[in-house]
C-alpha positions as a printed Julia matrix, in Angstrom:
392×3 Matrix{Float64}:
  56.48   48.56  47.06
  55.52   51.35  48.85
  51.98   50.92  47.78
  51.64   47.21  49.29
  53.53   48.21  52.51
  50.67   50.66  53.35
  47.61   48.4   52.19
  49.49   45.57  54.93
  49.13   47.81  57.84
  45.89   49.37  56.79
  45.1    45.72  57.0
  46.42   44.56  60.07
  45.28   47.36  62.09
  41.57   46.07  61.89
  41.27   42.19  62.73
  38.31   40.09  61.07
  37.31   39.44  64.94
  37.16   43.04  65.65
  34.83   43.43  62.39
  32.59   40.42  63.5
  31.96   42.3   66.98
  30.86   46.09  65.62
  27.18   46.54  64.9
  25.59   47.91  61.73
  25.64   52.12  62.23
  22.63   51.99  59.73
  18.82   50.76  61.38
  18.82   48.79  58.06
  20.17   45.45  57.31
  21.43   46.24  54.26
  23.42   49.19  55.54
  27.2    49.6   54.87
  28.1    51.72  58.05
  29.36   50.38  60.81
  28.15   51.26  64.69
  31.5    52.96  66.71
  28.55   53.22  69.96
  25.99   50.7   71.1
  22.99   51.72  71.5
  22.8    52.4   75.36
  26.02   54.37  74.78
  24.3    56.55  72.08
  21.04   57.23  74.13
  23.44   58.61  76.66
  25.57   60.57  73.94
  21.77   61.97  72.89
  20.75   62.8   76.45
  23.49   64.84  76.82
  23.31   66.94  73.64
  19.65   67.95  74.07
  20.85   68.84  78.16
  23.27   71.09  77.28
  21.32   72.53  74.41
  18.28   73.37  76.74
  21.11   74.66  79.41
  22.3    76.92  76.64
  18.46   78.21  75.34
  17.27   79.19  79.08
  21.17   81.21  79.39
  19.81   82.92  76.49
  16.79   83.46  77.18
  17.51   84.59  80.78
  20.0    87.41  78.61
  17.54   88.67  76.73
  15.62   89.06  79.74
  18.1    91.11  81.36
  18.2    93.02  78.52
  14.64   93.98  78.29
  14.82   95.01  81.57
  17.45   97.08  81.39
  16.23   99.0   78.78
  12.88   99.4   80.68
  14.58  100.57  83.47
  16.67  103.03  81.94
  13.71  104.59  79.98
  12.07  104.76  83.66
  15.14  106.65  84.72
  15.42  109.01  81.74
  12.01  110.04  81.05
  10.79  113.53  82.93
   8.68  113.32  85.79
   5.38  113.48  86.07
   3.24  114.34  88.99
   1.73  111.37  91.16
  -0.89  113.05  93.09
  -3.11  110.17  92.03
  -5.91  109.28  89.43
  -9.29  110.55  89.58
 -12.15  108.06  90.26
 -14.82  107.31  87.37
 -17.84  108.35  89.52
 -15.4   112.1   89.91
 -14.49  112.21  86.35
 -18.45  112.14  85.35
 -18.9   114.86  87.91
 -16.23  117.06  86.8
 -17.76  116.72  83.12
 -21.11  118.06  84.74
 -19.46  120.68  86.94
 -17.36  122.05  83.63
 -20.92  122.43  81.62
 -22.35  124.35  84.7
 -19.38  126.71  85.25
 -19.39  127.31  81.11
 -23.1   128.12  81.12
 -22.55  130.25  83.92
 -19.37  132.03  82.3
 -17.68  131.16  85.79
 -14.32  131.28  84.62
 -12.74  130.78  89.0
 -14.38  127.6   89.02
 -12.72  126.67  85.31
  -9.41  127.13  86.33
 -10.1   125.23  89.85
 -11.44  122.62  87.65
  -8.47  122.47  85.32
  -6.09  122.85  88.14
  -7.47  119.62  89.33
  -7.57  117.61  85.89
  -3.9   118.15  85.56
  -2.96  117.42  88.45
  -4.55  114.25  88.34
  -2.49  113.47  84.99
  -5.78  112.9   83.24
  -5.17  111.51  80.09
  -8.97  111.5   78.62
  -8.73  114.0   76.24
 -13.11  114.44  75.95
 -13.48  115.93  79.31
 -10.28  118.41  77.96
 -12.67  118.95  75.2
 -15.72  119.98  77.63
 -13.31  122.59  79.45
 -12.03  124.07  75.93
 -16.06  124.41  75.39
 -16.68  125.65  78.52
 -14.1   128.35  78.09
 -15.84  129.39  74.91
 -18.66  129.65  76.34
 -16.99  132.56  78.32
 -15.63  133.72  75.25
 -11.55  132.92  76.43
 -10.32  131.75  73.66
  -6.38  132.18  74.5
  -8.09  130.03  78.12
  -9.13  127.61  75.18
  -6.39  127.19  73.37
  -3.47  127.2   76.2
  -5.56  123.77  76.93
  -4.94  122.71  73.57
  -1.05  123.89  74.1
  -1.0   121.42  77.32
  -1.88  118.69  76.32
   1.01  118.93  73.36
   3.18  119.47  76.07
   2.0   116.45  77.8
   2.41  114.46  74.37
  -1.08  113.6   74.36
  -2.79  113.45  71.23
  -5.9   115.87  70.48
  -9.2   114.49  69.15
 -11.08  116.19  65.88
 -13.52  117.98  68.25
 -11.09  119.79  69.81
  -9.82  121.62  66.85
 -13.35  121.9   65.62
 -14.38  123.63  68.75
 -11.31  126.08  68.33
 -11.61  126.4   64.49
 -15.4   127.21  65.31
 -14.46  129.94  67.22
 -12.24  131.53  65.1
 -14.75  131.44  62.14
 -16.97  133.36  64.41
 -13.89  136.09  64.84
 -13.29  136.07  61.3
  -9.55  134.73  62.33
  -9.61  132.73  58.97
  -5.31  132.43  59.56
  -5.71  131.06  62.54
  -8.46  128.36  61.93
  -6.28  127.4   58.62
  -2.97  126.78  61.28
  -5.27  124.66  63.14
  -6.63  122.69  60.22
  -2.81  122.24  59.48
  -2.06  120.35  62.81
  -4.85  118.25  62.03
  -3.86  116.83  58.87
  -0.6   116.55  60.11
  -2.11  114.51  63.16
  -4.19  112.48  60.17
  -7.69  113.68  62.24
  -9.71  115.14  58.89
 -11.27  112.31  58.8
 -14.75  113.53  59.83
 -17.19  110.95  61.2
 -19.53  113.02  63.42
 -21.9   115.98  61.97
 -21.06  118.48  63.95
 -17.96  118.0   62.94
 -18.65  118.36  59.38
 -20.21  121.11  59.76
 -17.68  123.64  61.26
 -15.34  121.62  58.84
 -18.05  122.87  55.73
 -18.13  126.37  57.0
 -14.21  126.28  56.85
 -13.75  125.52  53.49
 -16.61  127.5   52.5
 -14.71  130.91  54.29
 -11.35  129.91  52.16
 -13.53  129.48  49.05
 -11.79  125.58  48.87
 -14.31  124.35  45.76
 -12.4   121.11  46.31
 -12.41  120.62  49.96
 -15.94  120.99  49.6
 -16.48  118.56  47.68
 -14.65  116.33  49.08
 -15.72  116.47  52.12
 -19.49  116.01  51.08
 -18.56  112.74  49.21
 -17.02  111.3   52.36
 -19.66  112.62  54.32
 -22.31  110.71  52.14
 -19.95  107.44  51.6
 -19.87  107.07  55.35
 -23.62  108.33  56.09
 -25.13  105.81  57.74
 -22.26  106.67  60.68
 -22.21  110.55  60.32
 -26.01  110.67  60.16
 -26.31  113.93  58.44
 -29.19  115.99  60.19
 -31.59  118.67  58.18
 -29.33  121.13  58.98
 -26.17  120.0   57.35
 -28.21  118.78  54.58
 -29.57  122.77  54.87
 -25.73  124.17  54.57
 -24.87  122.42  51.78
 -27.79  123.49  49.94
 -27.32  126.91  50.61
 -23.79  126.66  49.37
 -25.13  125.1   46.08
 -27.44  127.73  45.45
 -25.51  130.5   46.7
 -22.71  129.71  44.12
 -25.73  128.82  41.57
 -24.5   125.12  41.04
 -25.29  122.8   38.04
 -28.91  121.86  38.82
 -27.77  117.9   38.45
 -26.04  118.66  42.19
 -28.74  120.27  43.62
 -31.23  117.72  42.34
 -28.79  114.69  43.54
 -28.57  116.67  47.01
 -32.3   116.56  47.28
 -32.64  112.92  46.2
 -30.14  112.07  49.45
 -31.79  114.45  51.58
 -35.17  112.07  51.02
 -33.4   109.03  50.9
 -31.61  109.92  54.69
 -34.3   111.64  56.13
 -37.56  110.64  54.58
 -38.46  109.2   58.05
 -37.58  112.12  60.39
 -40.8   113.56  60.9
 -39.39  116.65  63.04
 -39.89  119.95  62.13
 -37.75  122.58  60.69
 -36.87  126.05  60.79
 -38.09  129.38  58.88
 -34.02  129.53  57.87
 -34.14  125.89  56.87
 -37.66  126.42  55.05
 -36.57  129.11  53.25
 -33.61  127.48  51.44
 -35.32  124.01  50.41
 -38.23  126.19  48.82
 -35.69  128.11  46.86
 -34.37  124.28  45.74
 -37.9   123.95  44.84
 -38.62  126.66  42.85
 -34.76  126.11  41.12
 -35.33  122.53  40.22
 -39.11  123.28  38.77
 -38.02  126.27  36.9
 -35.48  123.79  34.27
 -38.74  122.67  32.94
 -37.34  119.23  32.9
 -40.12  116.13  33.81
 -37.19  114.52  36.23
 -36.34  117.52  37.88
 -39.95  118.5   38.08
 -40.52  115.2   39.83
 -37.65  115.89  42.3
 -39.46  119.05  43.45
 -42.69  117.32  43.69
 -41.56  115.77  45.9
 -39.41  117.54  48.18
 -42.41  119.64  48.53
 -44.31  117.29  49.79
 -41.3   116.37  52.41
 -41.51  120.8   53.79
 -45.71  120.08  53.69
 -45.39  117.74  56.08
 -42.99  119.6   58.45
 -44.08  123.1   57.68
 -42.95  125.72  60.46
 -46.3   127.09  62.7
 -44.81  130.28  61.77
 -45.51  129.58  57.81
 -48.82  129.82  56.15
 -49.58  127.81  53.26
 -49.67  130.59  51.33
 -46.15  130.99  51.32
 -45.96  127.34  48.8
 -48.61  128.71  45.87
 -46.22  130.46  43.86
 -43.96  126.42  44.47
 -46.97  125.18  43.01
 -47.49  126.71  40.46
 -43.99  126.71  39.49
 -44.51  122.71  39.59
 -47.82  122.93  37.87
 -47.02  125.09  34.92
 -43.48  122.85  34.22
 -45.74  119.39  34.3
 -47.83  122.03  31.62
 -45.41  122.81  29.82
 -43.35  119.64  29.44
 -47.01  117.62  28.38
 -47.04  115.66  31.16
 -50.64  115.96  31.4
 -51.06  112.89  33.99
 -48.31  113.95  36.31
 -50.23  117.21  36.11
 -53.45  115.73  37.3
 -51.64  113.93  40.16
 -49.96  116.55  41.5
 -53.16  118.83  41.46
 -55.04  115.36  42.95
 -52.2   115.06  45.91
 -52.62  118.68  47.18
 -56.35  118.58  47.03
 -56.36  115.69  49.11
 -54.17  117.46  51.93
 -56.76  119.68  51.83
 -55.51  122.78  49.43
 -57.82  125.31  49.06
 -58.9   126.59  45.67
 -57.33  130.0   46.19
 -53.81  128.5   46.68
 -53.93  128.04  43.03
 -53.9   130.85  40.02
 -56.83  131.18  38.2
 -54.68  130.52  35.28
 -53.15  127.31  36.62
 -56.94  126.19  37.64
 -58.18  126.82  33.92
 -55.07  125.02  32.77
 -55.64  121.76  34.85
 -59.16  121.8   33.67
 -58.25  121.43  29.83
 -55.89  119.03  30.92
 -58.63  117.26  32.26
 -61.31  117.53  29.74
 -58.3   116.03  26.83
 -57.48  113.06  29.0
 -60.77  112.08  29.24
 -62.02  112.21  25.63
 -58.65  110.58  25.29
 -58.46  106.77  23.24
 -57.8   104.06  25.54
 -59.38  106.53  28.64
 -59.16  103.05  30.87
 -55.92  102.57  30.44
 -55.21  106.27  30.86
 -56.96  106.67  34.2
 -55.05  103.22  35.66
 -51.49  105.62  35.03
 -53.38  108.02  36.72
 -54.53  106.58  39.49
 -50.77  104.89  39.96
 -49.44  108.45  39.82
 -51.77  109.73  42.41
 -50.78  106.78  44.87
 -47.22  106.97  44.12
């Protein structure tokens, strides 16, 4: 009874008219919702939403705002002060840079410290022209000048650059101050800057590891230098301290021989010339390589030999390459490479060689080699490898 009392008033509260005048909630026709707003009331109802939703978004917004600002403010407030007596021009920065070079050269350390008196107090950030007054205050041989620059600018927070440890490292090398160069080296890995990209660089970084007797850093440092050659651009004379290393520490011959093959393959087409130092340690390669008695390393001092020839030091006579050439010479002899023999011999003659640059021994020797190769079978075919040698 209960049950039919509540299904009459459910009833009764909703007349069939009252039915007959609601529209379909659904867009469809088949839809089994009713509409409680007509459609002009629910594009109001919508209207309003999104307007108080886009009221709410720029209150936000405007929030976060003040937020920002407030924390940019306050770091304003909080941080030390710095001086403000205003930033140097371009055109005065490239004449301090000059000015520095010309007071190092001329060890005047008064106009040094007017110099750096004016850098920081400009609050000059560019940490190169630093690095020119650190040089220019080795060049007057202050290093505690030098490094109180370095000390500054960690003071400042302002990060160093590779050069300028190099320049300080270099100078301790020079002082034998291996402890303190290796507590420099430390703040530069800790910085991440022994990454070396330039060759000067490289090099102080090379005579470093080669003071501590670091094998590995070596190495290392090599590799990198060769992966990223083609930006370092290695020069004769890095090439030159490396080699010395090798040979100093009497290396595998594979090294040296794959340290001559990149020396030719990065410089082949520098045509300057080189130094009695430099001379003197790529004819010792020479000599090394030719003395294994081994056709491939024989080759390899071919022709690095012909690479000094061409750049050969006034100071040097040619006299100073027969015993090279014979070393060459007899290891073609004695590893039977008869043609390679003959082209060698055919090469120097050609750059005009005299006679009596060669042992009377060698010169009897080529001549046997010559005599066999021509009563040798297939002589055409023989003197076409020859003449391929001779042009190679």
């Amino acid at each position: 009874m209960t049950h039919n009392i509540l299904r009459t008033s459910s009833v009764n509260t909703c007349s069939k008219g009252a039915l007959k005048t609601t529209r379909l909630f659904s867009t469809k026709k088949t839809g089994w919702f009713q509409r409680f707003l007509s459609p002009a009331e629910e594009k109001k109802l919508y209207l309003g939403i999104t307007s108080s939703f886009r009221e709410k978004l720029v209150e936000q917004s405007n929030k976060s705002t003040q937020t920002y600002s407030h924390i940019i403010e306050h770091a304003l407030l909080t941080s030390p002060l710095k001086p403000t007596t205003g930033m140097l021009s371009i055109t005065r920065i490239e004449q301090i840079k000059l000015d520095l070079d010309l007071a190092g050269k001329q060890k005047d350390l008064h106009r040094l410290q007017q110099l750096q008196l004016e850098l920081d107090n400009a609050n000059l950030t560019a940490i190169a022209v630093y690095n020119r007054l650190i040089r220019a205050y080795l060049w007057c041989d202050e290093l505690a000048l030098a490094e109180n620059v370095l000390s500054n600018l960690e003071a400042r927070e302002l990060v160093p650059t590779v050069r300028t440890f190099t320049y300080l490292i270099q100078a301790h090398l020079k002082r034998h101050q291996i402890d303190q160069a290796k507590a420099l080296v430390k703040k530069m890995d800790h910085l991440s800057l022994l990454k070396l990209r330039t060759s000067f660089d490289c090099a102080i970084m090379l005579k470093f590891y080669q003071s501590c007797g670091d094998t590995h850093a070596i190495d290392y440092v090599w590799r990198d230098l060769m992966t990223h050659a083609t930006l370092v651009k290695p020069g004769l004379g890095l090439f030159t301290q490396y080699m010395e290393y090798l040979l100093d520490r009497q290396y595998d011959v594979k090294s040296v021989d794959k340290t001559v093959h990149q020396l030719l393959t990065h410089l082949q087409q520098d045509t300057s010339s080189i130094t009695e130092h430099q001379y003197a340690v790529w004819i010792k390669s020479v000599n090394y390589l030719a003395s294994k008695d081994q056709s491939a390393f024989t080759a390899t001092a071919e022709q690095l030999l012909f690479f000094l020839m061409k750049r050969l030091p006034a100071k040097i006579s040619w006299e100073t390459i027969n015993s090279s050439i014979d070393y060459i010479l007899q290891s073609y002899l004695s590893e039977q490479q008869d043609l390679k023999m003959l082209a060698f011999y055919y090469k120097l003659r050609k750059l005009n060689i005299p006679d009596e640059s060669f042992q009377k021994a060698t010169l009897q020797s080529i001549e046997t080699v010559l005599q066999r190769v021509e009563t040798q079978s297939g002589q055409k075919d023989t003197m076409a490898k020859l003449e391929h040698l001779c042009l190679a």
